[in-house]
PDB file of C-alpha atoms in Angstrom:
ATOM      1  CA  MET A 910     -36.385  26.714-111.481  1.00 46.00           C
ATOM      2  CA  ALA A 911     -37.590  25.301-108.476  1.00 48.00           C
ATOM      3  CA  ASP A 912     -36.014  26.773-105.225  1.00 50.00           C
ATOM      4  CA  ASP A 913     -33.465  25.094-103.111  1.00 51.00           C
ATOM      5  CA  PRO A 914     -35.453  23.929 -99.763  1.00 49.00           C
ATOM      6  CA  GLU A 915     -32.171  24.284 -97.749  1.00 51.00           C
ATOM      7  CA  LYS A 916     -31.467  27.792 -99.167  1.00 51.00           C
ATOM      8  CA  PRO A 917     -33.287  30.047 -96.983  1.00 50.00           C
ATOM      9  CA  ALA A 918     -35.712  32.614 -98.421  1.00 51.00           C
ATOM     10  CA  GLU A 919     -34.767  35.757 -99.294  1.00 53.00           C
ATOM     11  CA  GLY A 920     -35.552  38.187 -96.458  1.00 52.00           C
ATOM     12  CA  ALA A 921     -35.988  35.263 -93.883  1.00 51.00           C
ATOM     13  CA  PRO A 922     -33.848  35.542 -90.555  1.00 54.00           C
ATOM     14  CA  GLU A 923     -30.703  33.426 -90.726  1.00 53.00           C
ATOM     15  CA  PRO A 924     -30.930  30.428 -88.445  1.00 54.00           C
ATOM     16  CA  PRO A 925     -28.670  31.001 -85.495  1.00 50.00           C
ATOM     17  CA  ALA A 926     -26.328  27.963 -86.287  1.00 49.00           C
ATOM     18  CA  ALA A 927     -25.556  29.004 -89.402  1.00 49.00           C
ATOM     19  CA  LYS A 928     -24.676  32.454 -88.325  1.00 51.00           C
ATOM     20  CA  ALA A 929     -22.457  30.961 -85.445  1.00 47.00           C
ATOM     21  CA  ALA A 930     -20.586  28.563 -88.129  1.00 47.00           C
ATOM     22  CA  ALA A 931     -20.193  31.601 -90.476  1.00 49.00           C
ATOM     23  CA  ASP A 932     -18.724  33.891 -87.470  1.00 51.00           C
ATOM     24  CA  LYS A 933     -16.357  30.782 -86.619  1.00 49.00           C
ATOM     25  CA  SER A 934     -12.713  31.688 -87.236  1.00 48.00           C
ATOM     26  CA  PRO A 935     -11.135  29.912 -90.302  1.00 48.00           C
ATOM     27  CA  SER A 936      -8.090  28.685 -87.999  1.00 49.00           C
ATOM     28  CA  GLY A 937     -10.474  26.236 -86.168  1.00 50.00           C
ATOM     29  CA  ALA A 938     -10.153  27.933 -82.619  1.00 49.00           C
ATOM     30  CA  PRO A 939     -13.463  28.220 -80.766  1.00 51.00           C
ATOM     31  CA  ALA A 940     -14.970  31.982 -81.339  1.00 51.00           C
ATOM     32  CA  GLU A 941     -16.261  33.679 -78.465  1.00 54.00           C
ATOM     33  CA  PRO A 942     -20.000  32.571 -77.736  1.00 50.00           C
ATOM     34  CA  LEU A 943     -22.535  35.271 -79.169  1.00 50.00           C
ATOM     35  CA  LYS A 944     -25.086  36.912 -76.558  1.00 51.00           C
ATOM     36  CA  GLY A 945     -27.457  34.509 -75.350  1.00 48.00           C
ATOM     37  CA  GLU A 946     -25.945  31.545 -77.050  1.00 48.00           C
ATOM     38  CA  VAL A 947     -24.840  28.672 -74.733  1.00 48.00           C
ATOM     39  CA  SER A 948     -21.027  27.643 -75.064  1.00 47.00           C
ATOM     40  CA  ARG A 949     -20.236  24.672 -77.155  1.00 47.00           C
ATOM     41  CA  THR A 950     -18.121  23.211 -74.386  1.00 46.00           C
ATOM     42  CA  ASP A 951     -20.836  22.783 -71.878  1.00 46.00           C
ATOM     43  CA  ALA A 952     -22.944  21.134 -74.497  1.00 46.00           C
ATOM     44  CA  PRO A 953     -22.964  17.175 -74.599  1.00 49.00           C
ATOM     45  CA  GLY A 954     -20.678  15.716 -76.490  1.00 48.00           C
ATOM     46  CA  ALA A 955     -18.254  18.345 -76.799  1.00 46.00           C
ATOM     47  CA  GLY A 956     -14.639  17.743 -78.216  1.00 45.00           C
ATOM     48  CA  THR A 957     -11.832  16.685 -75.726  1.00 46.00           C
ATOM     49  CA  SER A 958      -9.556  19.653 -77.312  1.00 45.00           C
ATOM     50  CA  ALA A 959     -11.888  22.285 -75.976  1.00 44.00           C
ATOM     51  CA  ALA A 960     -10.783  23.520 -72.346  1.00 48.00           C
ATOM     52  CA  PRO A 961     -13.633  22.482 -69.615  1.00 48.00           C
ATOM     53  CA  VAL A 962     -15.149  25.472 -67.835  1.00 50.00           C
ATOM     54  CA  ALA A 963     -15.337  25.015 -64.418  1.00 53.00           C
ATOM     55  CA  PRO A 964     -18.620  25.492 -62.575  1.00 52.00           C
ATOM     56  CA  ALA A 965     -18.957  28.233 -60.127  1.00 54.00           C
ATOM     57  CA  ALA A 966     -18.795  27.412 -56.313  1.00 53.00           C
ATOM     58  CA  ALA A 967     -22.223  27.501 -54.808  1.00 53.00           C
ATOM     59  CA  ALA A 968     -23.052  29.220 -51.496  1.00 56.00           C
ATOM     60  CA  PRO A 969     -23.476  26.470 -48.662  1.00 57.00           C
ATOM     61  CA  ALA A 970     -26.844  25.868 -48.006  1.00 56.00           C
ATOM     62  CA  PRO A 971     -27.846  26.646 -44.345  1.00 58.00           C
ATOM     63  CA  LYS A 972     -28.377  24.233 -42.008  1.00 59.00           C
ATOM     64  CA  PRO A 973     -31.807  23.124 -41.426  1.00 54.00           C
ATOM     65  CA  ALA A 974     -33.192  23.292 -37.717  1.00 56.00           C
ATOM     66  CA  ASN A 975     -34.432  19.356 -38.585  1.00 57.00           C
ATOM     67  CA  PRO A 976     -31.951  17.498 -39.914  1.00 53.00           C
ATOM     68  CA  ALA A 977     -34.593  14.258 -40.567  1.00 52.00           C
ATOM     69  CA  ALA A 978     -37.111  16.746 -42.231  1.00 48.00           C
ATOM     70  CA  ALA A 979     -34.254  18.088 -44.867  1.00 49.00           C
ATOM     71  CA  GLN A 980     -33.449  14.741 -45.766  1.00 51.00           C
ATOM     72  CA  THR A 981     -37.221  13.734 -46.568  1.00 48.00           C
ATOM     73  CA  ALA A 982     -37.731  16.735 -48.354  1.00 46.00           C
ATOM     74  CA  THR A 983     -35.406  16.310 -50.903  1.00 48.00           C
ATOM     75  CA  THR A 984     -35.405  17.877 -54.424  1.00 44.00           C
ATOM     76  CA  SER A 985     -34.186  16.622 -57.805  1.00 44.00           C
ATOM     77  CA  GLU A 986     -31.447  18.089 -59.166  1.00 47.00           C
ATOM     78  CA  THR A 987     -29.844  18.993 -62.383  1.00 47.00           C
ATOM     79  CA  SER A 988     -26.722  17.022 -63.223  1.00 47.00           C
ATOM     80  CA  SER A 989     -23.974  19.046 -64.962  1.00 47.00           C
ATOM     81  CA  ALA A 990     -22.949  16.232 -67.028  1.00 48.00           C
ATOM     82  CA  THR A 991     -26.080  14.908 -68.707  1.00 52.00           C
ATOM     83  CA  GLY A 992     -28.263  17.987 -68.225  1.00 53.00           C
ATOM     84  CA  GLN A 993     -31.227  15.838 -67.123  1.00 55.00           C
ATOM     85  CA  PRO A 994     -32.812  15.978 -63.981  1.00 53.00           C
ATOM     86  CA  THR A 995     -31.634  13.517 -61.106  1.00 53.00           C
ATOM     87  CA  ALA A 996     -34.229  10.810 -59.313  1.00 51.00           C
ATOM     88  CA  PRO A 997     -35.403  12.007 -55.917  1.00 49.00           C
ATOM     89  CA  ALA A 998     -33.267  10.097 -53.006  1.00 46.00           C
ATOM     90  CA  ALA A 999     -36.361   8.070 -52.040  1.00 43.00           C
ATOM     91  CA  ASP A1000     -36.624   6.718 -55.727  1.00 46.00           C
ATOM     92  CA  LYS A1001     -33.363   5.265 -55.695  1.00 47.00           C
ATOM     93  CA  ALA A1002     -32.740   1.607 -55.695  1.00 46.00           C
ATOM     94  CA  SER A1003     -29.727   1.555 -53.225  1.00 48.00           C
ATOM     95  CA  GLY A1004     -30.298   0.207 -49.820  1.00 48.00           C
ATOM     96  CA  ALA A1005     -27.704   2.997 -48.328  1.00 47.00           C
ATOM     97  CA  GLY A1006     -29.733   5.898 -49.521  1.00 49.00           C
ATOM     98  CA  ALA A1007     -33.462   4.539 -49.387  1.00 47.00           C
ATOM     99  CA  ALA A1008     -33.710   4.587 -45.574  1.00 51.00           C
ATOM    100  CA  PRO A1009     -32.890   7.561 -44.019  1.00 54.00           C
ATOM    101  CA  ALA A1010     -36.435   8.741 -43.485  1.00 53.00           C
ATOM    102  CA  ALA A1011     -37.436   5.180 -42.276  1.00 54.00           C
ATOM    103  CA  LYS A1012     -34.200   5.157 -39.590  1.00 57.00           C
ATOM    104  CA  ALA A1013     -35.384   8.766 -38.221  1.00 55.00           C
ATOM    105  CA  ALA A1014     -38.639   7.750 -38.136  1.00 55.00           C
ATOM    106  CA  ALA A1015     -38.085   4.259 -36.058  1.00 55.00           C
ATOM    107  CA  PRO A1016     -36.914   5.936 -32.688  1.00 55.00           C
ATOM    108  CA  ALA A1017     -39.928   8.097 -32.597  1.00 54.00           C
ATOM    109  CA  ALA A1018     -42.404   4.903 -33.659  1.00 54.00           C
ATOM    110  CA  LYS A1019     -40.262   3.123 -30.700  1.00 55.00           C
ATOM    111  CA  ALA A1020     -40.885   5.782 -28.207  1.00 52.00           C
ATOM    112  CA  ALA A1021     -44.437   5.999 -28.909  1.00 55.00           C
ATOM    113  CA  ALA A1022     -45.110   2.088 -28.677  1.00 57.00           C
ATOM    114  CA  PRO A1023     -46.303   1.741 -24.948  1.00 61.00           C
ATOM    115  CA  ALA A1024     -43.780  -0.525 -23.081  1.00 64.00           C
ATOM    116  CA  ALA A1025     -44.911  -3.934 -21.642  1.00 66.00           C
ATOM    117  CA  PRO A1026     -45.798  -3.728 -17.821  1.00 70.00           C
ATOM    118  CA  ARG A1027     -42.904  -5.713 -15.943  1.00 76.00           C
ATOM    119  CA  PRO A1028     -44.109  -8.346 -13.457  1.00 70.00           C
ATOM    120  CA  PRO A1029     -43.692  -7.525 -10.080  1.00 69.00           C
ATOM    121  CA  ALA A1030     -40.329  -8.559  -8.316  1.00 68.00           C
ATOM    122  CA  ALA A1031     -40.732 -11.275  -5.854  1.00 67.00           C
ATOM    123  CA  ALA A1032     -39.889 -10.456  -2.542  1.00 65.00           C
ATOM    124  CA  LYS A1033     -36.783 -11.654  -0.957  1.00 68.00           C
ATOM    125  CA  PRO A1034     -37.322 -13.506   2.461  1.00 67.00           C
ATOM    126  CA  ALA A1035     -36.145 -12.338   5.209  1.00 65.00           C
ATOM    127  CA  VAL A1036     -32.400 -13.390   6.662  1.00 65.00           C
ATOM    128  CA  GLU A1037     -32.180 -14.472   9.927  1.00 69.00           C
ATOM    129  CA  HIS A1038     -28.996 -13.903  11.299  1.00 69.00           C
ATOM    130  CA  ALA A1039     -27.327 -16.225  14.057  1.00 71.00           C
ATOM    131  CA  PRO A1040     -26.702 -14.271  17.058  1.00 74.00           C
ATOM    132  CA  LYS A1041     -23.381 -12.936  17.741  1.00 74.00           C
ATOM    133  CA  ALA A1042     -21.169 -15.579  19.317  1.00 72.00           C
ATOM    134  CA  ALA A1043     -19.658 -14.535  23.041  1.00 74.00           C
ATOM    135  CA  ALA A1044     -15.692 -13.822  23.139  1.00 71.00           C
ATOM    136  CA  PRO A1045     -13.862 -17.220  24.068  1.00 77.00           C
ATOM    137  CA  ILE A1046     -12.663 -17.446  27.802  1.00 79.00           C
ATOM    138  CA  GLY A1047      -9.950 -19.580  27.271  1.00 83.00           C
ATOM    139  CA  PRO A1048      -8.994 -22.779  25.279  1.00 87.00           C
ATOM    140  CA  PRO A1049     -10.809 -25.966  25.496  1.00 87.00           C
ATOM    141  CA  ASP A1050      -8.496 -28.384  26.731  1.00 90.00           C
ATOM    142  CA  PRO A1051      -9.953 -31.099  25.764  1.00 92.00           C
ATOM    143  CA  PRO A1052      -9.611 -34.268  28.031  1.00 93.00           C
ATOM    144  CA  PRO A1053      -8.004 -37.422  26.651  1.00 94.00           C
ATOM    145  CA  PRO A1054      -9.832 -40.155  24.768  1.00 93.00           C
ATOM    146  CA  ALA A1055     -10.703 -43.213  26.276  1.00 92.00           C
ATOM    147  CA  ASP A1056      -8.086 -45.420  24.860  1.00 92.00           C
ATOM    148  CA  LYS A1057      -5.219 -43.040  25.750  1.00 93.00           C
ATOM    149  CA  ILE A1058      -3.931 -43.940  29.278  1.00 93.00           C
ATOM    150  CA  ALA A1059      -2.150 -41.260  30.842  1.00 94.00           C
ATOM    151  CA  PRO A1060       2.126 -41.554  31.601  1.00 95.00           C
ATOM    152  CA  ALA A1061       3.114 -42.901  34.741  1.00 95.00           C
ATOM    153  CA  PHE A1062       4.719 -39.763  35.722  1.00 96.00           C
ATOM    154  CA  ILE A1063       1.625 -37.905  36.157  1.00 97.00           C
ATOM    155  CA  ALA A1064       0.022 -40.308  38.432  1.00 95.00           C
ATOM    156  CA  SER A1065       3.094 -40.355  40.668  1.00 96.00           C
ATOM    157  CA  LEU A1066       2.956 -36.680  40.734  1.00 97.00           C
ATOM    158  CA  GLN A1067      -0.544 -36.447  41.829  1.00 96.00           C
ATOM    159  CA  SER A1068       0.267 -39.072  44.564  1.00 95.00           C
ATOM    160  CA  ALA A1069       3.114 -37.071  45.507  1.00 96.00           C
ATOM    161  CA  ILE A1070       1.700 -33.418  46.138  1.00 96.00           C
ATOM    162  CA  SER A1071      -2.261 -33.740  46.560  1.00 94.00           C
ATOM    163  CA  GLY A1072      -4.079 -31.219  44.627  1.00 94.00           C
ATOM    164  CA  SER A1073      -0.692 -30.438  42.212  1.00 95.00           C
ATOM    165  CA  VAL A1074      -3.284 -31.558  39.132  1.00 96.00           C
ATOM    166  CA  ALA A1075      -6.263 -29.825  38.363  1.00 95.00           C
ATOM    167  CA  GLN A1076      -6.732 -31.122  35.015  1.00 95.00           C
ATOM    168  CA  VAL A1077      -5.303 -33.381  32.611  1.00 96.00           C
ATOM    169  CA  SER A1078      -5.654 -32.698  29.119  1.00 96.00           C
ATOM    170  CA  TYR A1079      -4.233 -34.602  25.508  1.00 96.00           C
ATOM    171  CA  TRP A1080      -4.219 -32.618  22.220  1.00 92.00           C
ATOM    172  CA  VAL A1081      -2.454 -33.519  18.905  1.00 90.00           C
ATOM    173  CA  GLY A1082      -0.057 -36.133  20.818  1.00 90.00           C
ATOM    174  CA  ASP A1083       0.840 -33.620  23.747  1.00 93.00           C
ATOM    175  CA  TRP A1084       0.000 -34.315  27.239  1.00 96.00           C
ATOM    176  CA  THR A1085      -1.040 -30.906  29.360  1.00 97.00           C
ATOM    177  CA  ILE A1086      -1.317 -30.845  33.166  1.00 97.00           C
ATOM    178  CA  VAL A1087      -3.070 -27.869  34.551  1.00 97.00           C
ATOM    179  CA  VAL A1088      -1.715 -26.636  37.995  1.00 97.00           C
ATOM    180  CA  PRO A1089      -2.750 -24.257  40.475  1.00 96.00           C
ATOM    181  CA  ALA A1090      -0.371 -21.050  40.860  1.00 96.00           C
ATOM    182  CA  ALA A1091       0.449 -21.670  44.116  1.00 95.00           C
ATOM    183  CA  GLN A1092       1.848 -25.055  43.654  1.00 96.00           C
ATOM    184  CA  LEU A1093       4.049 -24.225  40.294  1.00 97.00           C
ATOM    185  CA  LEU A1094       7.502 -24.060  42.025  1.00 96.00           C
ATOM    186  CA  GLU A1095       6.667 -27.408  43.828  1.00 97.00           C
ATOM    187  CA  VAL A1096       5.453 -28.901  40.709  1.00 97.00           C
ATOM    188  CA  ALA A1097       8.430 -27.860  38.799  1.00 98.00           C
ATOM    189  CA  LYS A1098      10.917 -29.470  41.525  1.00 97.00           C
ATOM    190  CA  HIS A1099       9.065 -32.595  41.353  1.00 97.00           C
ATOM    191  CA  LEU A1100       9.184 -33.193  37.329  1.00 98.00           C
ATOM    192  CA  ARG A1101      12.529 -32.250  37.496  1.00 97.00           C
ATOM    193  CA  ASP A1102      14.015 -34.681  40.243  1.00 97.00           C
ATOM    194  CA  ALA A1103      11.380 -37.554  39.971  1.00 97.00           C
ATOM    195  CA  PRO A1104      13.275 -40.535  38.397  1.00 96.00           C
ATOM    196  CA  ASP A1105      10.313 -41.456  35.771  1.00 96.00           C
ATOM    197  CA  ALA A1106       9.869 -37.726  34.898  1.00 97.00           C
ATOM    198  CA  ALA A1107      13.571 -36.757  34.969  1.00 97.00           C
ATOM    199  CA  PHE A1108      12.262 -33.151  32.981  1.00 98.00           C
ATOM    200  CA  ASP A1109      16.126 -31.445  32.748  1.00 97.00           C
ATOM    201  CA  LEU A1110      15.109 -28.964  30.071  1.00 97.00           C
ATOM    202  CA  CYS A1111      12.621 -25.973  29.745  1.00 97.00           C
ATOM    203  CA  SER A1112      12.320 -25.722  25.858  1.00 96.00           C
ATOM    204  CA  ASP A1113      10.067 -23.046  26.124  1.00 97.00           C
ATOM    205  CA  VAL A1114       7.833 -20.533  27.738  1.00 97.00           C
ATOM    206  CA  THR A1115       4.723 -18.677  26.557  1.00 96.00           C
ATOM    207  CA  ALA A1116       1.291 -17.109  27.505  1.00 97.00           C
ATOM    208  CA  THR A1117      -2.146 -16.323  25.999  1.00 95.00           C
ATOM    209  CA  ASP A1118      -4.310 -13.585  27.070  1.00 95.00           C
ATOM    210  CA  TRP A1119      -8.342 -14.024  27.820  1.00 93.00           C
ATOM    211  CA  PRO A1120      -9.656 -10.697  29.196  1.00 90.00           C
ATOM    212  CA  PRO A1121     -13.094 -11.908  29.676  1.00 86.00           C
ATOM    213  CA  ARG A1122     -12.106 -14.602  31.967  1.00 90.00           C
ATOM    214  CA  LEU A1123     -12.743 -14.026  35.610  1.00 87.00           C
ATOM    215  CA  SER A1124     -10.722 -16.680  37.067  1.00 86.00           C
ATOM    216  CA  GLY A1125      -7.734 -15.590  35.677  1.00 92.00           C
ATOM    217  CA  ARG A1126      -6.623 -13.375  32.721  1.00 94.00           C
ATOM    218  CA  PHE A1127      -3.275 -15.261  31.755  1.00 96.00           C
ATOM    219  CA  ASP A1128      -2.531 -19.032  30.374  1.00 96.00           C
ATOM    220  CA  LEU A1129       1.182 -19.277  31.437  1.00 97.00           C
ATOM    221  CA  VAL A1130       2.544 -22.490  29.995  1.00 97.00           C
ATOM    222  CA  TYR A1131       5.948 -24.215  30.509  1.00 98.00           C
ATOM    223  CA  VAL A1132       7.098 -26.832  27.782  1.00 98.00           C
ATOM    224  CA  LEU A1133       9.572 -29.386  29.508  1.00 98.00           C
ATOM    225  CA  TYR A1134      11.355 -32.244  27.972  1.00 98.00           C
ATOM    226  CA  SER A1135      13.542 -34.726  29.251  1.00 97.00           C
ATOM    227  CA  THR A1136      16.718 -35.679  27.579  1.00 97.00           C
ATOM    228  CA  ARG A1137      16.887 -39.211  29.639  1.00 96.00           C
ATOM    229  CA  HIS A1138      13.327 -40.367  28.760  1.00 96.00           C
ATOM    230  CA  ARG A1139      12.675 -38.332  25.578  1.00 96.00           C
ATOM    231  CA  HIS A1140       9.034 -37.376  26.465  1.00 96.00           C
ATOM    232  CA  ARG A1141       7.747 -34.351  26.861  1.00 96.00           C
ATOM    233  CA  ILE A1142       4.759 -32.564  28.954  1.00 97.00           C
ATOM    234  CA  ARG A1143       3.065 -29.043  29.020  1.00 97.00           C
ATOM    235  CA  VAL A1144       2.523 -27.442  32.679  1.00 98.00           C
ATOM    236  CA  LYS A1145      -0.166 -24.702  32.455  1.00 97.00           C
ATOM    237  CA  THR A1146      -1.127 -22.562  35.066  1.00 97.00           C
ATOM    238  CA  ILE A1147      -3.866 -19.662  35.279  1.00 96.00           C
ATOM    239  CA  VAL A1148      -2.452 -16.118  36.392  1.00 96.00           C
ATOM    240  CA  ALA A1149      -4.552 -12.993  37.379  1.00 94.00           C
ATOM    241  CA  GLU A1150      -3.525  -9.627  36.058  1.00 91.00           C
ATOM    242  CA  ASN A1151      -1.462  -8.425  38.817  1.00 90.00           C
ATOM    243  CA  GLN A1152      -1.044 -11.722  40.704  1.00 94.00           C
ATOM    244  CA  PRO A1153       2.569 -12.640  41.672  1.00 95.00           C
ATOM    245  CA  ILE A1154       3.646 -15.730  40.187  1.00 96.00           C
ATOM    246  CA  PRO A1155       6.855 -17.708  41.416  1.00 96.00           C
ATOM    247  CA  SER A1156       9.905 -17.756  38.787  1.00 97.00           C
ATOM    248  CA  VAL A1157      11.279 -21.232  37.925  1.00 97.00           C
ATOM    249  CA  THR A1158      14.875 -19.763  36.841  1.00 97.00           C
ATOM    250  CA  SER A1159      15.675 -21.709  40.142  1.00 96.00           C
ATOM    251  CA  VAL A1160      14.601 -24.993  38.460  1.00 97.00           C
ATOM    252  CA  TRP A1161      15.581 -24.512  34.947  1.00 97.00           C
ATOM    253  CA  PRO A1162      18.061 -21.310  34.334  1.00 96.00           C
ATOM    254  CA  ALA A1163      17.012 -21.709  30.638  1.00 96.00           C
ATOM    255  CA  ALA A1164      13.706 -19.866  31.700  1.00 97.00           C
ATOM    256  CA  ASN A1165      15.550 -16.825  32.641  1.00 97.00           C
ATOM    257  CA  TRP A1166      15.210 -14.759  29.298  1.00 97.00           C
ATOM    258  CA  LEU A1167      11.898 -16.931  28.488  1.00 97.00           C
ATOM    259  CA  GLU A1168      10.058 -15.340  31.594  1.00 97.00           C
ATOM    260  CA  ARG A1169      11.776 -11.759  30.893  1.00 97.00           C
ATOM    261  CA  GLU A1170       9.799 -11.996  27.241  1.00 97.00           C
ATOM    262  CA  ILE A1171       6.563 -12.941  29.000  1.00 97.00           C
ATOM    263  CA  TYR A1172       7.075  -9.906  31.347  1.00 97.00           C
ATOM    264  CA  ASP A1173       8.072  -7.590  28.221  1.00 96.00           C
ATOM    265  CA  MET A1174       4.742  -8.459  26.319  1.00 96.00           C
ATOM    266  CA  PHE A1175       2.296  -9.455  28.507  1.00 96.00           C
ATOM    267  CA  GLY A1176       3.320  -7.797  31.872  1.00 95.00           C
ATOM    268  CA  VAL A1177       3.064 -11.094  33.868  1.00 96.00           C
ATOM    269  CA  ASN A1178       4.240 -10.513  37.421  1.00 94.00           C
ATOM    270  CA  PHE A1179       7.109 -12.949  38.199  1.00 97.00           C
ATOM    271  CA  ALA A1180       8.372 -13.156  41.665  1.00 96.00           C
ATOM    272  CA  GLY A1181      11.766 -13.684  42.297  1.00 95.00           C
ATOM    273  CA  HIS A1182      13.316 -13.339  38.947  1.00 97.00           C
ATOM    274  CA  PRO A1183      17.101 -12.463  39.173  1.00 96.00           C
ATOM    275  CA  ASP A1184      16.848 -10.055  36.344  1.00 95.00           C
ATOM    276  CA  ARG A1185      13.073  -8.959  35.543  1.00 95.00           C
ATOM    277  CA  ARG A1186      13.061  -6.253  33.131  1.00 95.00           C
ATOM    278  CA  ARG A1187      12.308  -5.773  29.496  1.00 96.00           C
ATOM    279  CA  ILE A1188      14.008  -7.676  26.886  1.00 96.00           C
ATOM    280  CA  LEU A1189      12.228  -6.440  23.586  1.00 95.00           C
ATOM    281  CA  MET A1190      10.770  -3.240  23.997  1.00 93.00           C
ATOM    282  CA  PRO A1191      12.608   0.022  25.728  1.00 90.00           C
ATOM    283  CA  ASP A1192      12.573   0.169  29.315  1.00 89.00           C
ATOM    284  CA  ASP A1193      10.721   3.321  29.212  1.00 85.00           C
ATOM    285  CA  TRP A1194       7.841   1.620  26.592  1.00 87.00           C
ATOM    286  CA  GLN A1195       4.388   2.020  28.025  1.00 85.00           C
ATOM    287  CA  GLY A1196       1.987  -0.866  28.172  1.00 87.00           C
ATOM    288  CA  TYR A1197       2.516  -4.371  27.156  1.00 91.00           C
ATOM    289  CA  PRO A1198       2.031  -4.974  23.186  1.00 91.00           C
ATOM    290  CA  GLN A1199       0.968  -8.530  23.169  1.00 93.00           C
ATOM    291  CA  ARG A1200      -2.206  -7.936  25.471  1.00 92.00           C
ATOM    292  CA  LYS A1201      -5.376  -7.879  23.653  1.00 90.00           C
ATOM    293  CA  ASP A1202      -6.752  -4.589  24.946  1.00 86.00           C
ATOM    294  CA  TYR A1203      -3.308  -3.033  23.946  1.00 85.00           C
ATOM    295  CA  PRO A1204      -4.188   0.119  21.325  1.00 78.00           C
ATOM    296  CA  LEU A1205      -3.494  -0.933  17.681  1.00 72.00           C
ATOM    297  CA  GLU A1206      -2.059   2.771  17.070  1.00 65.00           C
ATOM    298  CA  GLY A1207       0.485   2.663  19.908  1.00 62.00           C
ATOM    299  CA  PRO A1208       0.944   3.589  23.306  1.00 59.00           C
ATOM    300  CA  GLY A1209      -1.317   6.656  23.596  1.00 54.00           C
ATOM    301  CA  GLU A1210       0.048   9.895  23.610  1.00 48.00           C
ATOM    302  CA  LEU A1211       3.776   8.683  23.281  1.00 53.00           C
ATOM    303  CA  LEU A1212       2.882   7.131  19.632  1.00 53.00           C
ATOM    304  CA  MET A1213       6.197   7.509  17.993  1.00 55.00           C
ATOM    305  CA  GLU A1214       6.431   5.785  14.230  1.00 55.00           C
ATOM    306  CA  ASN A1215      10.093   6.522  14.099  1.00 64.00           C
ATOM    307  CA  PRO A1216      12.341   4.494  16.245  1.00 65.00           C
ATOM    308  CA  LEU A1217      14.840   7.286  16.558  1.00 74.00           C
ATOM    309  CA  ASP A1218      12.429   9.296  18.325  1.00 72.00           C
ATOM    310  CA  TRP A1219      12.493   6.971  21.221  1.00 67.00           C
ATOM    311  CA  LEU A1220      16.420   7.371  21.384  1.00 75.00           C
ATOM    312  CA  LYS A1221      16.299  10.959  21.274  1.00 80.00           C
ATOM    313  CA  LEU A1222      13.475  10.861  24.204  1.00 75.00           C
ATOM    314  CA  ARG A1223      15.911   8.594  26.349  1.00 75.00           C
ATOM    315  CA  GLN A1224      18.948  10.807  25.299  1.00 82.00           C
ATOM    316  CA  ALA A1225      17.082  13.858  26.499  1.00 84.00           C
ATOM    317  CA  LYS A1226      16.213  12.220  29.840  1.00 77.00           C
ATOM    318  CA  GLU A1227      19.719  11.081  30.456  1.00 81.00           C
ATOM    319  CA  GLU A1228      20.906  14.639  29.948  1.00 82.00           C
ATOM    320  CA  ALA A1229      18.327  15.981  32.347  1.00 82.00           C
ATOM    321  CA  GLU A1230      19.483  13.630  34.951  1.00 78.00           C
ATOM    322  CA  ILE A1231      23.119  14.401  34.425  1.00 78.00           C
ATOM    323  CA  GLU A1232      22.264  18.126  34.862  1.00 67.00           C
TER     324      GLU A1232
END
């Protein structure tokens, strides 16, 4: 009788698979793996009823000194699912994983490439600044145009008081006459009393400061109006810093407080004023605030930002006088 080819020969070693099948428990539970045998749960296609074995946690790899070299020197790893070696990162077709080495090498190649020489910058032409203009020494006081005829009361003033009008000016519809300071009071009386003038109202008095002007520092301007003829004129006179100028309060009483303001702000020395004292600033204020040489930070040593300090100073002075 021929031997069964599937039956092992007598005395031959039993195959491991057959031996493992013989050791399998009849209850269907998986038996303990033999020494040197791979567990069935790790083999591909293992049954779903078998409990998976968690892989052991691998120790963290040391951080390489050169990350770019570590990316290029990748080795194939064995997949735990298929048991087949994985392809190196450089062999993958994905664009995200194929470029680390190229990206790392791009800055080095760019740095190694010689920079193109820049063309020399064009020289900027030298800018010639205009010379600094000198400080103005007064308003221009333009003469009247050729087609403008001066009012009749100006001609009558020139004929009545010789040398009373040094200049006639016209600007923006207003007539201005410049008179000498010594004849100001006489001119004021004539402009008030002359029938063709009849300037019965002094509507304003103002001044401007021109320190560089040698002929006189201040322009003193009286604005006159006639309620009868409804015409207007500006009377201007040039006054030096300490020169006394006659007050016109005897001609126009409305000029009283206006001249006080000019004295308070500019220090113009009005002679014959009935009440020449400060009207805006305290009586013991130092200097004249509207002068162009007045310090912007205040009146020197007595600089006080709080107005109450001035009241305290005045009160202390009054108490000292009482004692």
